Amino acid sequence: MKRVVFALLLMCIVFVNTSFVSDYPSDNGHTLVVQIGNIRNSKGRIQLQVYKNQSTYSKETPWKEFYVSKDDLNKKMLVYRITGLASGVYGVAVLDDEDKDTKMKFSWMIPDEGFGFSDYYHVGLSRPKFDDFKFSLTENKAVKVIIRYM
């Protein structure tokens, strides 16, 4: 009899705790909205890379990588949402991968495909530094990437 009462009491406690937790959703992270503009055509796809520091950016080993279809291209723009991101420092690099080979295509050492970075328009001929396009994510955020073609 004591075991039955104990089991019922334990089930009630579990039920009450489960009900209490469901009223307060857990932190599922932040949403990052990436607005990509100036896409010249619907060929290929967009390769979106998320970096967390200069070291991984220099090695071209993104923390996360996404391949975005151009099916929803509207007035040279696409919007992509990344959900569940923890607070921290991030940087977004984008390649307009028109031939879908996952690499920047070059002619005479000049990029043939478009590229861009979060809230930073790069005008130089050398690669930007991570510090140029990094941002702090502490809440839901939107960043703009303007694709540059040379």
JSON list of C-alpha atoms in Angstrom, two decimals:
[
{"chain": "A", "resi": 1, "resn": "MET", "atom": "CA", "xyz": [0.00, 0.00, 0.00]},
{"chain": "A", "resi": 2, "resn": "LYS", "atom": "CA", "xyz": [2.84, 2.41, 0.83]},
{"chain": "A", "resi": 3, "resn": "ARG", "atom": "CA", "xyz": [4.40, 1.70, -2.58]},
{"chain": "A", "resi": 4, "resn": "VAL", "atom": "CA", "xyz": [1.14, 2.49, -4.37]},
{"chain": "A", "resi": 5, "resn": "VAL", "atom": "CA", "xyz": [0.71, 5.78, -2.50]},
{"chain": "A", "resi": 6, "resn": "PHE", "atom": "CA", "xyz": [4.37, 6.65, -3.14]},
{"chain": "A", "resi": 7, "resn": "ALA", "atom": "CA", "xyz": [4.02, 5.83, -6.88]},
{"chain": "A", "resi": 8, "resn": "LEU", "atom": "CA", "xyz": [0.85, 7.96, -7.15]},
{"chain": "A", "resi": 9, "resn": "LEU", "atom": "CA", "xyz": [2.52, 10.83, -5.30]},
{"chain": "A", "resi": 10, "resn": "LEU", "atom": "CA", "xyz": [5.56, 10.60, -7.58]},
{"chain": "A", "resi": 11, "resn": "MET", "atom": "CA", "xyz": [3.36, 10.61, -10.71]},
{"chain": "A", "resi": 12, "resn": "CYS", "atom": "CA", "xyz": [1.52, 13.70, -9.43]},
{"chain": "A", "resi": 13, "resn": "ILE", "atom": "CA", "xyz": [4.81, 15.52, -8.84]},
{"chain": "A", "resi": 14, "resn": "VAL", "atom": "CA", "xyz": [6.04, 14.63, -12.34]},
{"chain": "A", "resi": 15, "resn": "PHE", "atom": "CA", "xyz": [2.72, 15.75, -13.87]},
{"chain": "A", "resi": 16, "resn": "VAL", "atom": "CA", "xyz": [2.77, 19.07, -11.99]},
{"chain": "A", "resi": 17, "resn": "ASN", "atom": "CA", "xyz": [6.42, 19.73, -12.97]},
{"chain": "A", "resi": 18, "resn": "THR", "atom": "CA", "xyz": [5.71, 18.91, -16.62]},
{"chain": "A", "resi": 19, "resn": "SER", "atom": "CA", "xyz": [2.72, 21.24, -16.67]},
{"chain": "A", "resi": 20, "resn": "PHE", "atom": "CA", "xyz": [4.72, 24.03, -15.04]},
{"chain": "A", "resi": 21, "resn": "VAL", "atom": "CA", "xyz": [7.60, 23.70, -17.50]},
{"chain": "A", "resi": 22, "resn": "SER", "atom": "CA", "xyz": [5.33, 23.76, -20.55]},
{"chain": "A", "resi": 23, "resn": "ASP", "atom": "CA", "xyz": [3.95, 27.16, -19.48]},
{"chain": "A", "resi": 24, "resn": "TYR", "atom": "CA", "xyz": [7.47, 28.59, -19.68]},
{"chain": "A", "resi": 25, "resn": "PRO", "atom": "CA", "xyz": [9.12, 27.67, -22.99]},
{"chain": "A", "resi": 26, "resn": "SER", "atom": "CA", "xyz": [12.84, 26.98, -22.91]},
{"chain": "A", "resi": 27, "resn": "ASP", "atom": "CA", "xyz": [15.31, 29.28, -24.65]},
{"chain": "A", "resi": 28, "resn": "ASN", "atom": "CA", "xyz": [15.55, 27.99, -28.22]},
{"chain": "A", "resi": 29, "resn": "GLY", "atom": "CA", "xyz": [18.13, 30.56, -29.20]},
{"chain": "A", "resi": 30, "resn": "HIS", "atom": "CA", "xyz": [17.95, 33.56, -31.46]},
{"chain": "A", "resi": 31, "resn": "THR", "atom": "CA", "xyz": [16.85, 33.97, -35.05]},
{"chain": "A", "resi": 32, "resn": "LEU", "atom": "CA", "xyz": [19.15, 35.59, -37.56]},
{"chain": "A", "resi": 33, "resn": "VAL", "atom": "CA", "xyz": [17.51, 36.95, -40.70]},
{"chain": "A", "resi": 34, "resn": "VAL", "atom": "CA", "xyz": [19.96, 37.33, -43.58]},
{"chain": "A", "resi": 35, "resn": "GLN", "atom": "CA", "xyz": [18.73, 39.70, -46.31]},
{"chain": "A", "resi": 36, "resn": "ILE", "atom": "CA", "xyz": [20.74, 39.12, -49.48]},
{"chain": "A", "resi": 37, "resn": "GLY", "atom": "CA", "xyz": [20.50, 41.77, -52.20]},
{"chain": "A", "resi": 38, "resn": "ASN", "atom": "CA", "xyz": [21.90, 42.56, -55.65]},
{"chain": "A", "resi": 39, "resn": "ILE", "atom": "CA", "xyz": [21.79, 38.94, -56.89]},
{"chain": "A", "resi": 40, "resn": "ARG", "atom": "CA", "xyz": [22.32, 39.22, -60.64]},
{"chain": "A", "resi": 41, "resn": "ASN", "atom": "CA", "xyz": [20.52, 36.07, -61.87]},
{"chain": "A", "resi": 42, "resn": "SER", "atom": "CA", "xyz": [18.73, 32.87, -60.88]},
{"chain": "A", "resi": 43, "resn": "LYS", "atom": "CA", "xyz": [21.55, 30.53, -61.95]},
{"chain": "A", "resi": 44, "resn": "GLY", "atom": "CA", "xyz": [23.08, 28.29, -59.28]},
{"chain": "A", "resi": 45, "resn": "ARG", "atom": "CA", "xyz": [22.49, 28.84, -55.58]},
{"chain": "A", "resi": 46, "resn": "ILE", "atom": "CA", "xyz": [23.59, 30.99, -52.69]},
{"chain": "A", "resi": 47, "resn": "GLN", "atom": "CA", "xyz": [26.22, 29.56, -50.38]},
{"chain": "A", "resi": 48, "resn": "LEU", "atom": "CA", "xyz": [25.89, 31.11, -46.93]},
{"chain": "A", "resi": 49, "resn": "GLN", "atom": "CA", "xyz": [28.66, 30.54, -44.39]},
{"chain": "A", "resi": 50, "resn": "VAL", "atom": "CA", "xyz": [28.54, 31.45, -40.71]},
{"chain": "A", "resi": 51, "resn": "TYR", "atom": "CA", "xyz": [31.84, 32.06, -38.92]},
{"chain": "A", "resi": 52, "resn": "LYS", "atom": "CA", "xyz": [32.58, 32.65, -35.24]},
{"chain": "A", "resi": 53, "resn": "ASN", "atom": "CA", "xyz": [36.17, 33.93, -35.36]},
{"chain": "A", "resi": 54, "resn": "GLN", "atom": "CA", "xyz": [39.07, 35.04, -37.55]},
{"chain": "A", "resi": 55, "resn": "SER", "atom": "CA", "xyz": [40.85, 31.69, -37.31]},
{"chain": "A", "resi": 56, "resn": "THR", "atom": "CA", "xyz": [38.05, 29.63, -38.87]},
{"chain": "A", "resi": 57, "resn": "TYR", "atom": "CA", "xyz": [37.39, 32.36, -41.44]},
{"chain": "A", "resi": 58, "resn": "SER", "atom": "CA", "xyz": [41.07, 32.37, -42.47]},
{"chain": "A", "resi": 59, "resn": "LYS", "atom": "CA", "xyz": [40.99, 28.58, -42.84]},
{"chain": "A", "resi": 60, "resn": "GLU", "atom": "CA", "xyz": [37.66, 28.75, -44.71]},
{"chain": "A", "resi": 61, "resn": "THR", "atom": "CA", "xyz": [36.07, 26.29, -42.30]},
{"chain": "A", "resi": 62, "resn": "PRO", "atom": "CA", "xyz": [32.68, 27.77, -41.43]},
{"chain": "A", "resi": 63, "resn": "TRP", "atom": "CA", "xyz": [30.91, 26.92, -38.20]},
{"chain": "A", "resi": 64, "resn": "LYS", "atom": "CA", "xyz": [27.68, 26.42, -40.20]},
{"chain": "A", "resi": 65, "resn": "GLU", "atom": "CA", "xyz": [27.06, 26.36, -43.93]},
{"chain": "A", "resi": 66, "resn": "PHE", "atom": "CA", "xyz": [23.78, 26.65, -45.81]},
{"chain": "A", "resi": 67, "resn": "TYR", "atom": "CA", "xyz": [22.93, 26.23, -49.49]},
{"chain": "A", "resi": 68, "resn": "VAL", "atom": "CA", "xyz": [20.03, 28.49, -50.42]},
{"chain": "A", "resi": 69, "resn": "SER", "atom": "CA", "xyz": [17.97, 27.94, -53.55]},
{"chain": "A", "resi": 70, "resn": "LYS", "atom": "CA", "xyz": [17.32, 30.94, -55.77]},
{"chain": "A", "resi": 71, "resn": "ASP", "atom": "CA", "xyz": [13.76, 29.75, -56.48]},
{"chain": "A", "resi": 72, "resn": "ASP", "atom": "CA", "xyz": [12.35, 32.54, -54.29]},
{"chain": "A", "resi": 73, "resn": "LEU", "atom": "CA", "xyz": [14.50, 35.26, -55.88]},
{"chain": "A", "resi": 74, "resn": "ASN", "atom": "CA", "xyz": [12.41, 38.44, -56.00]},
{"chain": "A", "resi": 75, "resn": "LYS", "atom": "CA", "xyz": [13.73, 41.74, -57.38]},
{"chain": "A", "resi": 76, "resn": "LYS", "atom": "CA", "xyz": [17.35, 40.56, -56.99]},
{"chain": "A", "resi": 77, "resn": "MET", "atom": "CA", "xyz": [16.74, 39.71, -53.29]},
{"chain": "A", "resi": 78, "resn": "LEU", "atom": "CA", "xyz": [16.50, 36.63, -51.08]},
{"chain": "A", "resi": 79, "resn": "VAL", "atom": "CA", "xyz": [15.79, 36.30, -47.37]},
{"chain": "A", "resi": 80, "resn": "TYR", "atom": "CA", "xyz": [17.09, 33.37, -45.32]},
{"chain": "A", "resi": 81, "resn": "ARG", "atom": "CA", "xyz": [16.40, 32.67, -41.64]},
{"chain": "A", "resi": 82, "resn": "ILE", "atom": "CA", "xyz": [18.72, 30.81, -39.30]},
{"chain": "A", "resi": 83, "resn": "THR", "atom": "CA", "xyz": [17.09, 29.79, -36.03]},
{"chain": "A", "resi": 84, "resn": "GLY", "atom": "CA", "xyz": [18.36, 28.43, -32.73]},
{"chain": "A", "resi": 85, "resn": "LEU", "atom": "CA", "xyz": [21.57, 30.46, -32.52]},
{"chain": "A", "resi": 86, "resn": "ALA", "atom": "CA", "xyz": [23.10, 31.00, -29.10]},
{"chain": "A", "resi": 87, "resn": "SER", "atom": "CA", "xyz": [24.23, 34.45, -28.05]},
{"chain": "A", "resi": 88, "resn": "GLY", "atom": "CA", "xyz": [27.71, 35.21, -29.32]},
{"chain": "A", "resi": 89, "resn": "VAL", "atom": "CA", "xyz": [29.84, 36.74, -32.04]},
{"chain": "A", "resi": 90, "resn": "TYR", "atom": "CA", "xyz": [29.15, 35.72, -35.64]},
{"chain": "A", "resi": 91, "resn": "GLY", "atom": "CA", "xyz": [29.98, 36.79, -39.16]},
{"chain": "A", "resi": 92, "resn": "VAL", "atom": "CA", "xyz": [28.20, 35.83, -42.38]},
{"chain": "A", "resi": 93, "resn": "ALA", "atom": "CA", "xyz": [29.95, 35.39, -45.73]},
{"chain": "A", "resi": 94, "resn": "VAL", "atom": "CA", "xyz": [27.93, 34.76, -48.90]},
{"chain": "A", "resi": 95, "resn": "LEU", "atom": "CA", "xyz": [28.95, 33.38, -52.28]},
{"chain": "A", "resi": 96, "resn": "ASP", "atom": "CA", "xyz": [26.67, 33.56, -55.32]},
{"chain": "A", "resi": 97, "resn": "ASP", "atom": "CA", "xyz": [27.68, 30.07, -56.44]},
{"chain": "A", "resi": 98, "resn": "GLU", "atom": "CA", "xyz": [26.37, 30.24, -60.00]},
{"chain": "A", "resi": 99, "resn": "ASP", "atom": "CA", "xyz": [27.98, 26.94, -61.05]},
{"chain": "A", "resi": 100, "resn": "LYS", "atom": "CA", "xyz": [27.19, 25.10, -57.76]},
{"chain": "A", "resi": 101, "resn": "ASP", "atom": "CA", "xyz": [30.77, 23.89, -57.29]},
{"chain": "A", "resi": 102, "resn": "THR", "atom": "CA", "xyz": [30.99, 25.34, -53.71]},
{"chain": "A", "resi": 103, "resn": "LYS", "atom": "CA", "xyz": [34.11, 27.38, -54.64]},
{"chain": "A", "resi": 104, "resn": "MET", "atom": "CA", "xyz": [34.70, 30.92, -55.84]},
{"chain": "A", "resi": 105, "resn": "LYS", "atom": "CA", "xyz": [35.42, 30.92, -59.57]},
{"chain": "A", "resi": 106, "resn": "PHE", "atom": "CA", "xyz": [38.21, 33.24, -60.78]},
{"chain": "A", "resi": 107, "resn": "SER", "atom": "CA", "xyz": [39.43, 34.66, -64.10]},
{"chain": "A", "resi": 108, "resn": "TRP", "atom": "CA", "xyz": [42.79, 36.39, -64.10]},
{"chain": "A", "resi": 109, "resn": "MET", "atom": "CA", "xyz": [42.71, 36.35, -60.26]},
{"chain": "A", "resi": 110, "resn": "ILE", "atom": "CA", "xyz": [39.46, 38.33, -60.24]},
{"chain": "A", "resi": 111, "resn": "PRO", "atom": "CA", "xyz": [36.28, 36.68, -58.88]},
{"chain": "A", "resi": 112, "resn": "ASP", "atom": "CA", "xyz": [33.73, 35.70, -61.55]},
{"chain": "A", "resi": 113, "resn": "GLU", "atom": "CA", "xyz": [31.02, 35.01, -58.99]},
{"chain": "A", "resi": 114, "resn": "GLY", "atom": "CA", "xyz": [29.48, 37.41, -56.51]},
{"chain": "A", "resi": 115, "resn": "PHE", "atom": "CA", "xyz": [30.31, 37.63, -52.82]},
{"chain": "A", "resi": 116, "resn": "GLY", "atom": "CA", "xyz": [29.21, 39.59, -49.79]},
{"chain": "A", "resi": 117, "resn": "PHE", "atom": "CA", "xyz": [29.44, 39.93, -46.03]},
{"chain": "A", "resi": 118, "resn": "SER", "atom": "CA", "xyz": [27.09, 40.72, -43.15]},
{"chain": "A", "resi": 119, "resn": "ASP", "atom": "CA", "xyz": [26.45, 44.48, -42.89]},
{"chain": "A", "resi": 120, "resn": "TYR", "atom": "CA", "xyz": [29.69, 45.19, -44.76]},
{"chain": "A", "resi": 121, "resn": "TYR", "atom": "CA", "xyz": [30.29, 46.02, -48.43]},
{"chain": "A", "resi": 122, "resn": "HIS", "atom": "CA", "xyz": [33.84, 45.09, -49.34]},
{"chain": "A", "resi": 123, "resn": "VAL", "atom": "CA", "xyz": [35.46, 47.33, -51.97]},
{"chain": "A", "resi": 124, "resn": "GLY", "atom": "CA", "xyz": [39.06, 46.15, -51.79]},
{"chain": "A", "resi": 125, "resn": "LEU", "atom": "CA", "xyz": [40.76, 43.46, -53.86]},
{"chain": "A", "resi": 126, "resn": "SER", "atom": "CA", "xyz": [42.00, 41.48, -50.85]},
{"chain": "A", "resi": 127, "resn": "ARG", "atom": "CA", "xyz": [39.81, 39.47, -48.49]},
{"chain": "A", "resi": 128, "resn": "PRO", "atom": "CA", "xyz": [38.26, 41.41, -45.62]},
{"chain": "A", "resi": 129, "resn": "LYS", "atom": "CA", "xyz": [39.07, 40.55, -42.03]},
{"chain": "A", "resi": 130, "resn": "PHE", "atom": "CA", "xyz": [36.52, 38.85, -39.79]},
{"chain": "A", "resi": 131, "resn": "ASP", "atom": "CA", "xyz": [36.39, 42.04, -37.67]},
{"chain": "A", "resi": 132, "resn": "ASP", "atom": "CA", "xyz": [35.03, 43.91, -40.71]},
{"chain": "A", "resi": 133, "resn": "PHE", "atom": "CA", "xyz": [31.80, 41.92, -40.84]},
{"chain": "A", "resi": 134, "resn": "LYS", "atom": "CA", "xyz": [31.36, 40.37, -37.40]},
{"chain": "A", "resi": 135, "resn": "PHE", "atom": "CA", "xyz": [28.43, 41.23, -35.17]},
{"chain": "A", "resi": 136, "resn": "SER", "atom": "CA", "xyz": [27.22, 40.40, -31.70]},
{"chain": "A", "resi": 137, "resn": "LEU", "atom": "CA", "xyz": [24.03, 38.35, -31.46]},
{"chain": "A", "resi": 138, "resn": "THR", "atom": "CA", "xyz": [22.18, 38.88, -28.17]},
{"chain": "A", "resi": 139, "resn": "GLU", "atom": "CA", "xyz": [18.62, 38.88, -29.51]},
{"chain": "A", "resi": 140, "resn": "ASN", "atom": "CA", "xyz": [16.86, 38.23, -32.81]},
{"chain": "A", "resi": 141, "resn": "LYS", "atom": "CA", "xyz": [18.66, 40.21, -35.49]},
{"chain": "A", "resi": 142, "resn": "ALA", "atom": "CA", "xyz": [18.63, 41.00, -39.21]},
{"chain": "A", "resi": 143, "resn": "VAL", "atom": "CA", "xyz": [21.77, 41.58, -41.27]},
{"chain": "A", "resi": 144, "resn": "LYS", "atom": "CA", "xyz": [22.08, 42.76, -44.86]},
{"chain": "A", "resi": 145, "resn": "VAL", "atom": "CA", "xyz": [24.44, 41.30, -47.42]},
{"chain": "A", "resi": 146, "resn": "ILE", "atom": "CA", "xyz": [24.89, 43.19, -50.69]},
{"chain": "A", "resi": 147, "resn": "ILE", "atom": "CA", "xyz": [26.44, 40.92, -53.31]},
{"chain": "A", "resi": 148, "resn": "ARG", "atom": "CA", "xyz": [29.37, 42.44, -55.20]},
{"chain": "A", "resi": 149, "resn": "TYR", "atom": "CA", "xyz": [30.42, 41.35, -58.69]},
{"chain": "A", "resi": 150, "resn": "MET", "atom": "CA", "xyz": [33.73, 42.44, -60.18]}
]
